Coordinates of C-alpha atoms and ligand atoms in Angstrom, one line a residue:
M1 CA -7.6 15.1 16.9
N2 CA -9.0 16.5 20.2
A3 CA -6.5 19.3 20.7
S4 CA -8.2 20.4 23.9
D5 CA -7.6 17.1 25.6
Q6 CA -3.8 16.7 26.1
R7 CA -4.0 13.8 28.5
P8 CA -1.5 11.0 27.5
S9 CA -4.5 8.7 27.1
A10 CA -6.3 11.0 24.7
R11 CA -3.2 11.7 22.6
L12 CA -2.5 8.0 22.4
L13 CA -6.1 7.3 21.4
D14 CA -5.7 9.7 18.5
L15 CA -2.7 7.7 17.3
V16 CA -4.6 4.4 17.7
N17 CA -7.5 5.8 15.7
G18 CA -5.2 7.1 12.9
F19 CA -6.5 4.6 10.3
K20 CA -9.9 6.3 10.4
V21 CA -8.3 9.5 9.1
S22 CA -6.5 7.5 6.3
Q23 CA -9.8 6.0 5.2
A24 CA -11.7 9.3 5.2
L25 CA -8.9 10.9 3.2
Y26 CA -8.9 7.9 0.8
V27 CA -12.6 8.5 0.2
A28 CA -12.1 12.3 -0.4
A29 CA -9.1 11.6 -2.7
T30 CA -10.8 8.8 -4.7
L31 CA -13.9 11.0 -5.3
G32 CA -11.7 13.9 -6.4
I33 CA -13.4 16.3 -3.9
A34 CA -10.5 18.7 -3.8
D35 CA -10.6 19.2 -7.6
L36 CA -14.4 19.9 -7.3
L37 CA -13.7 22.6 -4.8
K38 CA -10.9 24.2 -6.8
D39 CA -13.1 27.1 -8.0
G40 CA -14.8 27.8 -4.6
P41 CA -17.0 26.3 -1.9
R42 CA -19.8 23.8 -2.7
S43 CA -22.5 22.2 -0.7
S44 CA -22.1 18.5 0.2
D45 CA -25.3 17.7 -1.6
D46 CA -23.9 19.2 -4.7
L47 CA -20.7 17.3 -4.3
A48 CA -22.7 14.1 -3.7
A49 CA -24.7 14.7 -6.9
V50 CA -21.5 15.2 -9.0
T51 CA -19.7 12.2 -7.5
G52 CA -22.8 9.9 -7.5
T53 CA -22.6 9.2 -3.8
H54 CA -25.0 9.0 -0.8
P55 CA -25.5 12.6 0.3
P56 CA -25.8 12.2 4.1
S57 CA -22.8 9.8 4.2
L58 CA -20.6 12.0 2.1
Y59 CA -21.5 14.9 4.4
R60 CA -20.4 13.0 7.4
V61 CA -17.0 12.2 5.8
L62 CA -16.5 15.8 4.8
R63 CA -17.5 17.3 8.2
A64 CA -15.1 14.9 9.9
L65 CA -12.3 16.0 7.6
A66 CA -13.2 19.6 8.2
S67 CA -12.9 18.9 12.0
I68 CA -9.2 18.2 11.4
G69 CA -8.5 21.0 9.0
V70 CA -8.7 19.3 5.6
F71 CA -11.8 21.3 4.5
R72 CA -13.7 24.2 6.0
E73 CA -17.4 23.8 6.6
D74 CA -19.7 26.8 6.8
A75 CA -23.1 27.1 8.5
N76 CA -24.9 25.8 5.3
Q77 CA -23.0 22.5 4.9
R78 CA -20.8 24.1 2.2
F79 CA -17.2 23.0 2.1
A80 CA -14.1 24.9 1.0
L81 CA -10.5 24.0 0.6
T82 CA -7.9 24.7 3.2
P83 CA -4.1 24.7 2.7
F84 CA -4.2 21.0 3.7
G85 CA -7.1 20.2 1.4
D86 CA -5.4 22.1 -1.4
C87 CA -2.7 19.3 -1.5
L88 CA -5.4 16.8 -2.5
R89 CA -5.9 18.7 -5.8
S90 CA -4.6 16.7 -8.8
D91 CA -2.8 19.9 -10.0
A92 CA -1.2 20.7 -6.6
P93 CA 2.5 21.4 -6.9
E94 CA 3.2 18.9 -4.2
P95 CA 0.3 16.5 -4.5
V96 CA -0.8 14.1 -1.7
G97 CA -4.0 12.7 -3.2
P98 CA -2.4 9.8 -5.1
W99 CA -0.8 8.8 -1.9
A100 CA -4.1 8.8 0.0
V101 CA -5.6 6.7 -2.7
Y102 CA -2.8 4.2 -2.7
I103 CA -2.6 3.6 1.1
G104 CA -6.4 3.5 1.4
Q105 CA -6.7 0.6 -1.0
P106 CA -7.5 -2.9 0.4
E107 CA -4.3 -4.6 -0.7
Y108 CA -2.3 -2.0 1.2
W109 CA -4.0 -2.1 4.6
Q110 CA -4.6 -5.9 4.3
A111 CA -0.9 -6.3 4.2
W112 CA -0.5 -4.1 7.3
G113 CA -3.0 -6.4 9.0
H114 CA -0.3 -9.0 9.0
L115 CA 2.3 -6.9 10.8
L116 CA 1.8 -8.9 14.0
N117 CA 2.4 -12.1 12.1
S118 CA 5.6 -10.6 10.6
V119 CA 6.8 -9.7 14.1
R120 CA 6.0 -13.2 15.4
T121 CA 7.5 -15.1 12.4
G122 CA 9.8 -12.7 10.6
E123 CA 7.9 -13.4 7.4
H124 CA 7.0 -10.8 4.8
A125 CA 3.4 -9.4 5.6
F126 CA 2.5 -8.6 2.0
R127 CA 3.3 -12.1 0.9
Q128 CA 1.3 -13.6 3.8
A129 CA -1.7 -11.4 2.8
H130 CA -1.5 -11.9 -1.0
A131 CA 0.5 -15.0 -1.5
M132 CA 2.9 -13.2 -3.8
N133 CA 5.4 -10.3 -3.5
T134 CA 4.5 -6.7 -4.1
W135 CA 5.9 -6.5 -7.6
E136 CA 4.2 -9.7 -8.8
Y137 CA 0.9 -8.3 -7.3
Y138 CA 1.2 -5.0 -9.2
A139 CA 2.2 -6.8 -12.4
R140 CA -0.9 -9.0 -12.1
N141 CA -3.3 -6.2 -11.0
P142 CA -2.7 -3.3 -13.4
D143 CA -5.2 -1.0 -11.7
A144 CA -3.4 -1.4 -8.3
G145 CA -0.1 -1.1 -10.1
A146 CA -1.1 2.1 -11.7
A147 CA -2.3 3.5 -8.3
F148 CA 1.1 2.6 -6.9
D149 CA 3.0 4.3 -9.8
R150 CA 0.9 7.5 -9.4
A151 CA 1.7 7.5 -5.7
M152 CA 5.4 7.2 -6.4
T153 CA 5.1 10.0 -9.0
S154 CA 3.4 12.2 -6.5
R155 CA 6.1 11.6 -3.9
S156 CA 8.8 12.4 -6.4
R157 CA 7.0 15.6 -7.2
R158 CA 6.9 16.5 -3.5
Q159 CA 10.6 15.8 -3.2
A160 CA 12.1 17.0 -6.5
N161 CA 12.8 20.6 -5.4
A162 CA 14.6 19.5 -2.3
V163 CA 16.7 17.0 -4.2
L164 CA 17.6 19.6 -6.9
K165 CA 18.5 22.1 -4.2
A166 CA 20.8 19.6 -2.5
C167 CA 22.5 18.1 -5.5
D168 CA 24.2 19.7 -8.5
F169 CA 23.1 17.6 -11.5
E170 CA 24.7 20.1 -14.0
R171 CA 28.0 18.2 -13.5
F172 CA 26.6 15.1 -15.2
A173 CA 26.3 14.4 -19.0
C174 CA 23.9 11.4 -18.6
V175 CA 21.9 10.5 -15.6
V176 CA 20.4 6.9 -15.4
D177 CA 17.5 6.6 -13.1
V178 CA 17.4 3.0 -12.1
G179 CA 13.8 2.0 -11.0
G180 CA 12.8 5.6 -11.9
G181 CA 9.1 4.9 -12.0
Q182 CA 7.4 7.1 -14.5
G183 CA 10.2 9.7 -14.6
A184 CA 8.9 12.5 -12.3
L185 CA 12.3 13.1 -10.7
L186 CA 14.2 12.9 -14.0
A187 CA 11.7 15.3 -15.7
A188 CA 12.5 17.9 -12.9
I189 CA 16.2 17.4 -13.3
L190 CA 16.1 17.7 -17.1
A191 CA 13.8 20.7 -17.0
K192 CA 16.3 22.5 -14.7
H193 CA 19.5 21.4 -16.5
Q194 CA 19.3 21.8 -20.3
S195 CA 22.7 20.2 -20.9
V196 CA 21.9 16.9 -19.2
R197 CA 20.6 13.8 -20.9
A198 CA 19.0 10.9 -19.1
V199 CA 17.9 7.3 -19.3
L200 CA 14.7 6.2 -17.4
F201 CA 14.9 2.5 -16.5
D202 CA 12.2 0.5 -14.8
Q203 CA 9.9 -2.5 -15.4
P204 CA 8.4 -2.4 -18.9
Q205 CA 4.8 -2.0 -17.7
V206 CA 5.9 0.9 -15.5
V207 CA 7.9 2.9 -18.1
A208 CA 5.0 2.3 -20.6
G209 CA 3.3 5.3 -18.9
A210 CA 6.3 7.6 -18.8
E211 CA 6.4 9.2 -22.2
Q212 CA 3.4 11.4 -21.5
L213 CA 4.9 12.8 -18.3
L214 CA 8.2 13.6 -19.9
R215 CA 6.5 15.3 -22.8
A216 CA 4.4 17.4 -20.3
F217 CA 7.8 18.7 -19.0
G218 CA 9.1 19.3 -22.5
V219 CA 12.1 17.0 -21.9
A220 CA 11.1 13.8 -23.7
D221 CA 13.7 14.4 -26.5
R222 CA 16.6 14.2 -23.9
C223 CA 15.4 11.1 -22.1
R224 CA 15.6 7.5 -23.4
I225 CA 13.1 5.1 -21.9
V226 CA 14.2 1.5 -21.3
G227 CA 12.2 -1.3 -19.8
G228 CA 14.0 -4.2 -18.0
D229 CA 15.0 -6.0 -14.9
F230 CA 17.6 -4.5 -12.6
F231 CA 18.6 -7.9 -11.3
E232 CA 19.8 -8.7 -14.8
A233 CA 21.4 -5.5 -16.0
V234 CA 20.9 -1.7 -16.1
P235 CA 21.6 0.6 -19.1
N236 CA 25.3 1.3 -19.3
G237 CA 27.4 4.4 -20.0
G238 CA 25.8 6.9 -17.6
D239 CA 28.0 9.1 -15.4
A240 CA 25.4 9.2 -12.7
Y241 CA 23.3 6.3 -11.5
L242 CA 20.3 7.4 -9.5
L243 CA 18.5 5.0 -7.2
K244 CA 15.6 6.7 -5.3
F245 CA 13.8 4.4 -2.9
I246 CA 15.0 1.3 -4.6
L247 CA 17.5 -0.3 -2.3
H248 CA 15.2 0.0 0.7
D249 CA 12.8 -2.4 -1.0
W250 CA 15.3 -5.2 -0.7
E251 CA 17.3 -7.2 1.8
D252 CA 21.1 -6.8 1.5
E253 CA 21.6 -9.8 -0.9
Q254 CA 19.2 -8.4 -3.6
A255 CA 20.3 -4.8 -3.0
T256 CA 23.9 -5.9 -3.6
T257 CA 22.9 -7.5 -6.9
I258 CA 21.3 -4.3 -8.0
L259 CA 24.4 -2.2 -7.0
R260 CA 26.6 -4.6 -8.9
A261 CA 24.5 -4.2 -12.0
C262 CA 25.0 -0.4 -11.6
R263 CA 28.8 -1.0 -11.0
R264 CA 29.0 -2.9 -14.3
G265 CA 27.2 -0.1 -16.2
I266 CA 28.7 3.1 -14.6
A267 CA 31.4 5.1 -16.3
P268 CA 34.8 4.9 -14.5
K269 CA 34.5 8.3 -13.0
G270 CA 30.7 8.1 -12.5
K271 CA 28.8 8.7 -9.4
L272 CA 26.2 6.6 -7.6
L273 CA 23.4 8.7 -6.1
V274 CA 21.2 6.8 -3.7
I275 CA 18.3 8.9 -2.5
E276 CA 16.9 7.2 0.6
S277 CA 16.4 7.7 4.4
E278 CA 19.1 7.1 6.9
I279 CA 17.8 5.6 10.2
S280 CA 17.9 8.4 12.8
A281 CA 19.2 8.3 16.4
P282 CA 17.0 6.5 19.1
N283 CA 13.7 8.3 19.8
E284 CA 13.9 10.4 16.7
G285 CA 12.9 10.1 13.0
A286 CA 9.4 8.8 13.0
T287 CA 9.3 9.2 9.2
D288 CA 12.3 6.9 8.5
K289 CA 11.3 4.4 11.2
F290 CA 7.7 4.1 10.0
L291 CA 9.0 3.9 6.4
D292 CA 11.2 1.0 7.7
L293 CA 8.0 -0.7 9.0
T294 CA 6.5 -0.1 5.6
M295 CA 9.3 -2.1 4.1
L296 CA 8.9 -4.8 6.7
V297 CA 5.2 -5.1 5.6
H298 CA 5.3 -4.4 1.9
T299 CA 8.5 -5.4 0.3
G300 CA 10.6 -7.4 2.8
G301 CA 13.2 -4.6 2.7
R302 CA 14.5 -2.2 5.3
E303 CA 15.8 1.4 5.9
R304 CA 19.5 1.5 6.8
T305 CA 21.9 3.3 9.1
R306 CA 24.9 5.2 7.8
E307 CA 27.1 2.2 8.7
E308 CA 24.7 -0.2 6.9
W309 CA 24.8 2.0 3.8
M310 CA 28.6 2.0 3.9
A311 CA 28.7 -1.8 4.1
L312 CA 26.1 -2.2 1.3
F313 CA 28.0 0.2 -1.0
A314 CA 31.2 -1.8 -0.4
A315 CA 29.5 -5.1 -1.1
G316 CA 28.2 -3.6 -4.4
G317 CA 31.6 -2.3 -5.5
F318 CA 31.3 1.3 -4.4
R319 CA 32.7 3.5 -1.7
L320 CA 30.5 5.9 0.1
V321 CA 31.7 9.4 -0.5
S322 CA 29.2 11.6 1.2
A323 CA 25.6 11.8 2.6
T324 CA 23.8 15.1 2.2
P325 CA 20.5 15.6 4.0
T326 CA 17.7 17.3 2.0
E327 CA 14.7 19.3 3.1
A328 CA 12.5 16.3 2.1
Q329 CA 13.5 13.9 4.8
V330 CA 15.7 11.9 2.5
S331 CA 19.5 12.0 2.0
I332 CA 21.5 11.9 -1.1
I333 CA 24.1 9.2 -0.4
E334 CA 26.8 9.5 -3.0
G335 CA 29.2 6.8 -3.9
A336 CA 32.0 6.3 -6.4
P337 CA 33.3 3.1 -8.0
A338 CA 35.7 1.4 -5.6
Ligands
SAM401 C1 9.5 2.4 -4.4 S1 9.4 2.5 -6.1 C2 10.5 3.9 -6.4 C3 10.2 4.6 -7.7 C4 11.0 5.9 -8.0 N1 12.4 5.7 -7.9 C5 10.6 6.9 -7.0 O1 11.3 7.3 -6.1 O2 9.4 7.4 -7.1 C6 10.4 1.1 -6.7 C7 10.5 1.0 -8.2 O3 11.3 -0.2 -8.5 C8 10.8 -0.8 -9.6 N2 11.2 -2.2 -9.7 C9 10.9 -3.2 -8.9 N3 11.4 -4.3 -9.3 C10 12.2 -4.0 -10.4 C11 13.0 -4.8 -11.3 N4 13.2 -6.1 -11.1 N5 13.6 -4.1 -12.3 C12 13.4 -2.8 -12.5 N6 12.7 -2.0 -11.7 C13 12.0 -2.6 -10.7 C14 9.3 -0.6 -9.5 O4 8.6 -0.8 -10.7 C15 9.2 0.8 -8.9 O5 9.0 1.8 -9.8

């Protein structure tokens, strides 16, 4: 944060203090500040009045965020959007606001507070913090579940273009998105490829919110929405089974069960498309390695190396055919029925 001080101690301190940035962004995103600045600069007092917040405290948050380039402050305590701040707008093409809201919420950082326990005991931090797993928690706390779903949708919107660029979906007749959340990726695929049909499959309470999004993209008539449990079965008959950020949520045993369900459902010449990270070489890949820690904390799952993906595919009845990197720091790992 202090660009002029490049001493290792100063740079390390910036990393140590990173949670403060997360919380300040959480506040700005929760209050919808970027949307309020969409039409031009506004004073912090004005923003405080509209958001019903304490003016001096809101000002202190906004000026701190301006110091790291999220907003720009003028001499009269007026704030404007910057290219960073723009990404907090709810209508941003690649929105980050829902992610800031999600990771700033107590159930999220409380789980991270148990990372040291996880390292000492190998136990799942989220379960230690909340006495249940992530999915049970979201099912029992619909507001938190909805925030999670919005964060996943925003991530899919940020990644959709890169995925569409790296993979030709035109070759498929029916794409089944297993654990597809509220359908953001499928909506982008269907909007680009008019000949493709799709099935969106996720937990019933998650897909309940999907229709509206699919309608907004004008693709609802080509997408069947199915609620269910991927440990039991997935919709059958697709010639592409998409699993984006699903298998990393689970240890090998459960991930194998999900893959076997896909194997039972997939057409004989169908393709498995796993969209996930691959663990990078030593000293590289902070994104995938911190995502791996996120799995350690939140779901009890893991990111995987290429070799681990090959072994998992084989256990699930697939052979790994190719792995194509995308511009969005995920790979499309393609498999075929073995
Ligand atoms: C990390 S999110 C990924 C969502 C989406 N694929 C994406 O990339 O945005 C994992 C998804 O798995 C779904 N899920 C978890 N357990 C499930 C189950 N037993 N059956 C079906 N879906 C499940 C969750 O509801 C959630 O939408």
